[in-house]
mmCIF file of C-alpha atoms in Angstrom:
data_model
loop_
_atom_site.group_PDB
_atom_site.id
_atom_site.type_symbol
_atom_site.label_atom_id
_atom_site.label_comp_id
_atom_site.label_asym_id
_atom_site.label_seq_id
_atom_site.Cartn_x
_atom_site.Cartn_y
_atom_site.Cartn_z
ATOM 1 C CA UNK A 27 -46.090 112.519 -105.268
ATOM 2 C CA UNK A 28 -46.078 108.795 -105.053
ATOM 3 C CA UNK A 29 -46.690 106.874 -101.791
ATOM 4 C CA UNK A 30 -46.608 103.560 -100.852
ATOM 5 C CA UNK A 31 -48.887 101.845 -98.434
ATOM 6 C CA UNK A 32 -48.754 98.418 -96.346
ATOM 7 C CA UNK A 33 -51.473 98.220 -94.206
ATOM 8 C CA UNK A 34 -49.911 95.007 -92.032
ATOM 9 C CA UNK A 35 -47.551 95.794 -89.917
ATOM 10 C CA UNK A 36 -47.073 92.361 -88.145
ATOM 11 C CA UNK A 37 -48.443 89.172 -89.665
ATOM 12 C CA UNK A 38 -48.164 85.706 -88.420
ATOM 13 C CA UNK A 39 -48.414 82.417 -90.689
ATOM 14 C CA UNK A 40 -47.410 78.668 -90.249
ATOM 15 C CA UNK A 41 -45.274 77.012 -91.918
ATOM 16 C CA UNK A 42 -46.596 75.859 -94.923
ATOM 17 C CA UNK A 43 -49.370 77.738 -95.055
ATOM 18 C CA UNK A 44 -49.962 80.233 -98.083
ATOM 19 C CA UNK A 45 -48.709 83.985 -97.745
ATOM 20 C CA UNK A 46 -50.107 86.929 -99.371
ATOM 21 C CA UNK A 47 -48.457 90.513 -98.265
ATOM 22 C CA UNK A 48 -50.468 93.369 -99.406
ATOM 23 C CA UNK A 49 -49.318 96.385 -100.874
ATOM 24 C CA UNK A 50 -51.169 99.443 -102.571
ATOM 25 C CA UNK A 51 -49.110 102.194 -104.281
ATOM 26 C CA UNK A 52 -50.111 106.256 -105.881
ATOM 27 C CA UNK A 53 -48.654 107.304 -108.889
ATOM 28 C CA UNK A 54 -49.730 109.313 -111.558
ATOM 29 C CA UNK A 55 -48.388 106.903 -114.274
ATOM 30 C CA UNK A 56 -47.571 103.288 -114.805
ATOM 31 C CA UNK A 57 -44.902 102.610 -111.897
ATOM 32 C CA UNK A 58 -42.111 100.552 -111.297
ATOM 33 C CA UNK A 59 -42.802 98.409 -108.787
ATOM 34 C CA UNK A 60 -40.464 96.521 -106.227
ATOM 35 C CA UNK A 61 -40.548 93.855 -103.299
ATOM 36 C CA UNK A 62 -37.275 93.863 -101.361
ATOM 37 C CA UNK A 63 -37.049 91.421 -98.081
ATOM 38 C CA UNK A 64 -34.820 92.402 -94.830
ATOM 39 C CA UNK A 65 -33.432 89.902 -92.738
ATOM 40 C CA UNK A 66 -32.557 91.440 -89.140
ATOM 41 C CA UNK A 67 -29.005 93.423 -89.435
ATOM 42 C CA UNK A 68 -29.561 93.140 -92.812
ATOM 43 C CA UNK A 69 -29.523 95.124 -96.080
ATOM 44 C CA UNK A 70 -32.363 94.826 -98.207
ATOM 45 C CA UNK A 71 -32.546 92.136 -100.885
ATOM 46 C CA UNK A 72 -34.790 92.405 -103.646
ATOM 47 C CA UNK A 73 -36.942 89.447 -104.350
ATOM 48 C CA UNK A 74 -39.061 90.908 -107.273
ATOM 49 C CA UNK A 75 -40.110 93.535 -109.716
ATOM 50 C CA UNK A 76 -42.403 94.905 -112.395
ATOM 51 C CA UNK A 77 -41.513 97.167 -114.924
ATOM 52 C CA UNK A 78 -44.097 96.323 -117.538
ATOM 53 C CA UNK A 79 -45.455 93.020 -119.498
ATOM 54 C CA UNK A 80 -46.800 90.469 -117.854
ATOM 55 C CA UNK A 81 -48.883 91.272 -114.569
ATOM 56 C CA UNK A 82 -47.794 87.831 -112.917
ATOM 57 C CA UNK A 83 -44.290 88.365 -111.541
ATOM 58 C CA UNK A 84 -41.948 85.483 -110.517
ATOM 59 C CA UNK A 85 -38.990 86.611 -108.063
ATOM 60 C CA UNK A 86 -36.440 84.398 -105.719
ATOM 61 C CA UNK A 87 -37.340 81.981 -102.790
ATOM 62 C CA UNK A 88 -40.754 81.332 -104.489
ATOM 63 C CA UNK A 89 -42.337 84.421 -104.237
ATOM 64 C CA UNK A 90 -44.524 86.167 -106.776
ATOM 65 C CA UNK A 91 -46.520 89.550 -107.616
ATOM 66 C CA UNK A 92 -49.378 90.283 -109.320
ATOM 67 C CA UNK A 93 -49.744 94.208 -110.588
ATOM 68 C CA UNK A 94 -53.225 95.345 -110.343
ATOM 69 C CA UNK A 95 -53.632 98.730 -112.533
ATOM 70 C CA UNK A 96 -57.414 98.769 -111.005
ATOM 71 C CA UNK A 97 -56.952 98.418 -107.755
ATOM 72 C CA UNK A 98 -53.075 100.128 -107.445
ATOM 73 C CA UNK A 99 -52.103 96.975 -105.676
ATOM 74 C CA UNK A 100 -48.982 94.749 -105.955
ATOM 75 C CA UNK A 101 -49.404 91.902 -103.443
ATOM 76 C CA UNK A 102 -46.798 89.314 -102.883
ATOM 77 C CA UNK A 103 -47.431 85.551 -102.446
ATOM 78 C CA UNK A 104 -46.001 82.547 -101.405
ATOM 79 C CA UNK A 105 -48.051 79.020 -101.930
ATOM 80 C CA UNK A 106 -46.351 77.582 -98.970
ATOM 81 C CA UNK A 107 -44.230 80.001 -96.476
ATOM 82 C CA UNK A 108 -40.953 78.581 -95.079
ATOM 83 C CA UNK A 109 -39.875 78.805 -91.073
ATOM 84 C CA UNK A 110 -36.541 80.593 -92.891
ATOM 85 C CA UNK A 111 -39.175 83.129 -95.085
ATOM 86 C CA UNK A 112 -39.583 85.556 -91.419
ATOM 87 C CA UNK A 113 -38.180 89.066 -92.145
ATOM 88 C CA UNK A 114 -39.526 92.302 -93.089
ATOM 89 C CA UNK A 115 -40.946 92.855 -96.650
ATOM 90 C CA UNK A 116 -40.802 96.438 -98.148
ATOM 91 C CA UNK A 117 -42.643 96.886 -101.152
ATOM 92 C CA UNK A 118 -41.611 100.196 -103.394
ATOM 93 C CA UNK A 119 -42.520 102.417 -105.856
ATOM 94 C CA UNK A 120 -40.504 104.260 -108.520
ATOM 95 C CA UNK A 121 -40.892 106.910 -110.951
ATOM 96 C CA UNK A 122 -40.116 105.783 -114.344
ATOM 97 C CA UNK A 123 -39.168 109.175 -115.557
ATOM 98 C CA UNK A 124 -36.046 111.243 -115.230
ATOM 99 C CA UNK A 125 -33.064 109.621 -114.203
ATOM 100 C CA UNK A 126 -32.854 109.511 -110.167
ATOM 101 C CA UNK A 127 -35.533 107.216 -109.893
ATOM 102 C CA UNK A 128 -36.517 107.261 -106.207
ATOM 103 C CA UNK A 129 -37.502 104.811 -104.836
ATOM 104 C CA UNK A 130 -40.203 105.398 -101.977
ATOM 105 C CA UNK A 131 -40.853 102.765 -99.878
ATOM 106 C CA UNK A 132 -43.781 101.280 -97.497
ATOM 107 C CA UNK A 133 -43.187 100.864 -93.661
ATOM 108 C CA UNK A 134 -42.466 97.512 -93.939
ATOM 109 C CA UNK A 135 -44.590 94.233 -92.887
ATOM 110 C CA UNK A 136 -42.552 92.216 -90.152
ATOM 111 C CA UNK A 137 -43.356 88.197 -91.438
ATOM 112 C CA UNK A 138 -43.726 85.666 -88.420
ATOM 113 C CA UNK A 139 -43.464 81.945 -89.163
ATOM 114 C CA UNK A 140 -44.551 79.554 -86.674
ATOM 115 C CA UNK A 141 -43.328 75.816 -87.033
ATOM 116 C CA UNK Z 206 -19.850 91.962 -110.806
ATOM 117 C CA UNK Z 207 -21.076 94.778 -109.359
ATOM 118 C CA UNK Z 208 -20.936 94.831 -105.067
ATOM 119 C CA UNK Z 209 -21.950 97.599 -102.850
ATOM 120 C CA UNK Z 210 -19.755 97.889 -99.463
ATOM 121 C CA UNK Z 211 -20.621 100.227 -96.336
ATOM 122 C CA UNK Z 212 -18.517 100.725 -93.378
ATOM 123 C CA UNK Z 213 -18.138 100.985 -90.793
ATOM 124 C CA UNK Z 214 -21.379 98.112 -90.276
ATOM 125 C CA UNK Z 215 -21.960 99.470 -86.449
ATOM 126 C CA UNK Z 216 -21.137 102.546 -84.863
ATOM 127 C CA UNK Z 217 -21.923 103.814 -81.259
ATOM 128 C CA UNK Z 218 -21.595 107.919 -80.932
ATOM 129 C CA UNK Z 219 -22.289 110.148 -78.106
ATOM 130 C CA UNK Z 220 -24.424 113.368 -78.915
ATOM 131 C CA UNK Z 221 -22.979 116.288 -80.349
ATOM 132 C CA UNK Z 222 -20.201 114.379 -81.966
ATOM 133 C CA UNK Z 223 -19.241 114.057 -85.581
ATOM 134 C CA UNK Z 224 -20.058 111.187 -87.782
ATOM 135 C CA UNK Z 225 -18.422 109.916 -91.167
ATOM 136 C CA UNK Z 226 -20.420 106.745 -92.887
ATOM 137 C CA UNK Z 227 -18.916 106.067 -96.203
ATOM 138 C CA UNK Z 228 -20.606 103.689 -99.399
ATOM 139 C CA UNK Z 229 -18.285 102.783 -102.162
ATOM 140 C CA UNK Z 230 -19.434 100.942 -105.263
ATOM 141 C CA UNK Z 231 -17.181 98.768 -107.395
ATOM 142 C CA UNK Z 232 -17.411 97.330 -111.179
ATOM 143 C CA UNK Z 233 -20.022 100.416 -112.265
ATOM 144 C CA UNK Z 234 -19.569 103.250 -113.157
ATOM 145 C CA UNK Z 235 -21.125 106.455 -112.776
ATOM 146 C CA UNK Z 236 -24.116 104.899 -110.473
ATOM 147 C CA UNK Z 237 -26.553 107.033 -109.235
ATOM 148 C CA UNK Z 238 -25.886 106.817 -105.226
ATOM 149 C CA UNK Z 239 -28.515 106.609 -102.630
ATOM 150 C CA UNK Z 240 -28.479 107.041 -99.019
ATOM 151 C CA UNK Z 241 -31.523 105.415 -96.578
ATOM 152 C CA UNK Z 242 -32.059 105.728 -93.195
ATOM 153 C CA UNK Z 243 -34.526 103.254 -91.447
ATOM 154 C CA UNK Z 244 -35.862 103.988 -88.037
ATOM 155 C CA UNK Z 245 -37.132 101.717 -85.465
ATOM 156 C CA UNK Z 246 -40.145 100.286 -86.770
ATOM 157 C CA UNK Z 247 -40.289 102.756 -89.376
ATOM 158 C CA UNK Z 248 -39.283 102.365 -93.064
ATOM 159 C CA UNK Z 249 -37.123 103.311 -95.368
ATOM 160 C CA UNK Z 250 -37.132 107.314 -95.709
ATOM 161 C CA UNK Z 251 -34.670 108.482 -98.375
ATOM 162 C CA UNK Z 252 -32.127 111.057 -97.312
ATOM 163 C CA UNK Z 253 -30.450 112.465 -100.585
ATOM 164 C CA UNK Z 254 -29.175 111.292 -103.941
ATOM 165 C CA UNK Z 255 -26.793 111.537 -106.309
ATOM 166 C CA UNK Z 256 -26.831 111.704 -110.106
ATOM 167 C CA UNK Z 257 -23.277 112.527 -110.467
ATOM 168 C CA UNK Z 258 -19.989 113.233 -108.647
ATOM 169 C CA UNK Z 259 -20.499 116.511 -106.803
ATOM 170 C CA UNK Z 260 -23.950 116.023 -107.826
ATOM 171 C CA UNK Z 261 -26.124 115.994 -104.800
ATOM 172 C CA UNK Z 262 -29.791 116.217 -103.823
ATOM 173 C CA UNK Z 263 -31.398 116.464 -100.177
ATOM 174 C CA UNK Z 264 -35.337 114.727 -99.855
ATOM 175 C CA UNK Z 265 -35.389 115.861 -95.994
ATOM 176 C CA UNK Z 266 -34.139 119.163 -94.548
ATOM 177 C CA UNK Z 267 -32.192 117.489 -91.352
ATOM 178 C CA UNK Z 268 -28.827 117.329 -89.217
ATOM 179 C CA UNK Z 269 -27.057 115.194 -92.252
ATOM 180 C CA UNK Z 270 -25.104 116.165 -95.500
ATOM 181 C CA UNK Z 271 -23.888 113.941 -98.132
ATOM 182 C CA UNK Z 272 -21.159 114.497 -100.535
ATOM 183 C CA UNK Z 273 -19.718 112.463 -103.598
ATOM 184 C CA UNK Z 274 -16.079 113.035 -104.177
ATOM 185 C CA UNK Z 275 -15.542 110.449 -106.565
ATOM 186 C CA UNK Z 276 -17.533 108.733 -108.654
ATOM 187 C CA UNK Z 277 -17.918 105.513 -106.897
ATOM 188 C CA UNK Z 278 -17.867 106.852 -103.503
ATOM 189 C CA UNK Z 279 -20.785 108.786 -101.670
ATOM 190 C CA UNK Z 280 -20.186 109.593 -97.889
ATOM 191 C CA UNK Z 281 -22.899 110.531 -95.019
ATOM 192 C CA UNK Z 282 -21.949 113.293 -92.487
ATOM 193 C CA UNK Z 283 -23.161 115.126 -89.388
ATOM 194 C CA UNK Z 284 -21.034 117.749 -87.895
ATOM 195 C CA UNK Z 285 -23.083 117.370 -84.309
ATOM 196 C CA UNK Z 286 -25.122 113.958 -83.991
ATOM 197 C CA UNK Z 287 -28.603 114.167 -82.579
ATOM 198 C CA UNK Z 288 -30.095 111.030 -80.487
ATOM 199 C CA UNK Z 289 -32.807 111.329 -83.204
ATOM 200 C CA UNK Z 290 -30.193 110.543 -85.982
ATOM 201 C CA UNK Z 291 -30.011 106.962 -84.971
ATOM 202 C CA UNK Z 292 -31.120 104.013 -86.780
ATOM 203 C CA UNK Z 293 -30.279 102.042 -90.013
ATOM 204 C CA UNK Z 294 -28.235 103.633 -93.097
ATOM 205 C CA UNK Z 295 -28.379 102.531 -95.885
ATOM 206 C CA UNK Z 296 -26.839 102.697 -99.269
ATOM 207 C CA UNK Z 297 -28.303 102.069 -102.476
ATOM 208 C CA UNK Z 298 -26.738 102.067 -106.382
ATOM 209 C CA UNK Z 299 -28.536 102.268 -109.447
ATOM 210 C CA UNK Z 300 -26.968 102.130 -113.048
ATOM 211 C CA UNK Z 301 -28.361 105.193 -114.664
ATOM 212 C CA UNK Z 302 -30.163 103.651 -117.324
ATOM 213 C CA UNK Z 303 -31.868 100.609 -114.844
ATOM 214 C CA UNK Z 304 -34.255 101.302 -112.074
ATOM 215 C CA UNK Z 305 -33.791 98.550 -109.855
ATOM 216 C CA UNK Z 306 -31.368 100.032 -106.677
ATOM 217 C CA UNK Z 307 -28.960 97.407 -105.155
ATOM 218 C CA UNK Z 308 -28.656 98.027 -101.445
ATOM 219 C CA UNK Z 309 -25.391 97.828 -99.210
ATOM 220 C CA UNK Z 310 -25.178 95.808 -96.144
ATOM 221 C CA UNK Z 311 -26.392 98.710 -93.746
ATOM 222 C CA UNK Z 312 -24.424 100.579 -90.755
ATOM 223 C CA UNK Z 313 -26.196 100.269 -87.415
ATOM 224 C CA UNK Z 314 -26.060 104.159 -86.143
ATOM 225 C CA UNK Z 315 -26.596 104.150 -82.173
ATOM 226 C CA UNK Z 316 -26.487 108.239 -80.757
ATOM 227 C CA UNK Z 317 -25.958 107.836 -76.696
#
């Protein structure tokens, strides 16, 4: 079964400082992988993906991915974080056969940005 | 375009009472439906799924049922509400051939 971890729950960065969310996922196979950002109240958005190609992902808002096959990681980065970048990041993992593709996601890191 | 709506966006329900969420999609067609729930400081657990109307599969034995009467709509229901059925909902669409899932604006569930 595929999982999904995140090991920060909570993490605090100025403004302006560089981000880097972690995220390492199980699969059996080459995954799709997702990074989708909640603001509070808020439905998820998603900032990013990988399907296949490139390792180096760009997304929205500046953000980017890198898919490590070696190390079953897809950590998500931001050179310098903006005060409006605090929400919670879910990073996700899909099966990419069959046609349901469920998603299973981590629990979340809750972003703090200090000004 | 495609857009995703959920209502009603909060709802406030004593114990034991019925509840009714409903997700429609608009400019798809035949999605494949997806309903979330989020806990407190928990994340996003996946509650069933659908491939097709009438279509429906359950991830997590619980209090909840889903059903799909048309092909753009896909509705959450408890007969009795438990306070452990509150938290986030969410639903999701996915065009059948894609894999990314859009995600609806959420419905607040409080159980008192």
């Amino acid at each position: 079964a595929q999982s999904v971890t995140q090991p920060d729950i909570h993490i605090t960065v100025s403004e302006g400082a560089s981000l880097e969310l972690r995220c390492n996922y199980s699969y059996g196979a080459t995954p799709y992988l997702f990074w989708y950002v909640q603001s509070p109240g808020q439905g998820l958005q998603l900032l990013l993906k990988y399907f296949s190609g490139d390792t180096l992902v760009q997304g929205i808002k500046g953000f980017e991915a890198e898919f490590k096959r070696s190390q079953s990681s897809f950590n998500l980065r931001k050179p310098s974080v903006h005060w409006s970048d605090a929400a919670e990041y879910f990073c996700a993992v899909a099966g990419n056969t069959g046609t349901a593709s469920k998603l299973t996601f981590g629990t979340g890191t809750r972003l703090q940005v200090t000004l | 375009s495609q857009t995703i709506h959920q209502w009603p966006a909060t709802l406030v329900q004593p114990v034991g009472s019925p509840l009714s969420l409903e997700c429609t999609v608009e400019g798809t067609s035949n999605p494949n439906l997806y309903w979330y729930r989020q806990a407190a400081g928990r994340g996003l657990q996946l509650l069933f799924y659908s491939v097709g109307i009438g279509q429906i599969s359950s991830e997590v034995p619980q209090n909840l049922s889903a059903s799909r009467p048309q092909d753009r709509q896909f509705i959450l229901s408890s007969k009795k509400l438990l306070l452990s059925d509150s938290g986030f909902y969410l639903c999701a669409w996915k065009s059948s051939k894609g894999a990314k899932q859009y995600f609806g604006p959420g419905t607040r569930l409080t159980v008192t």
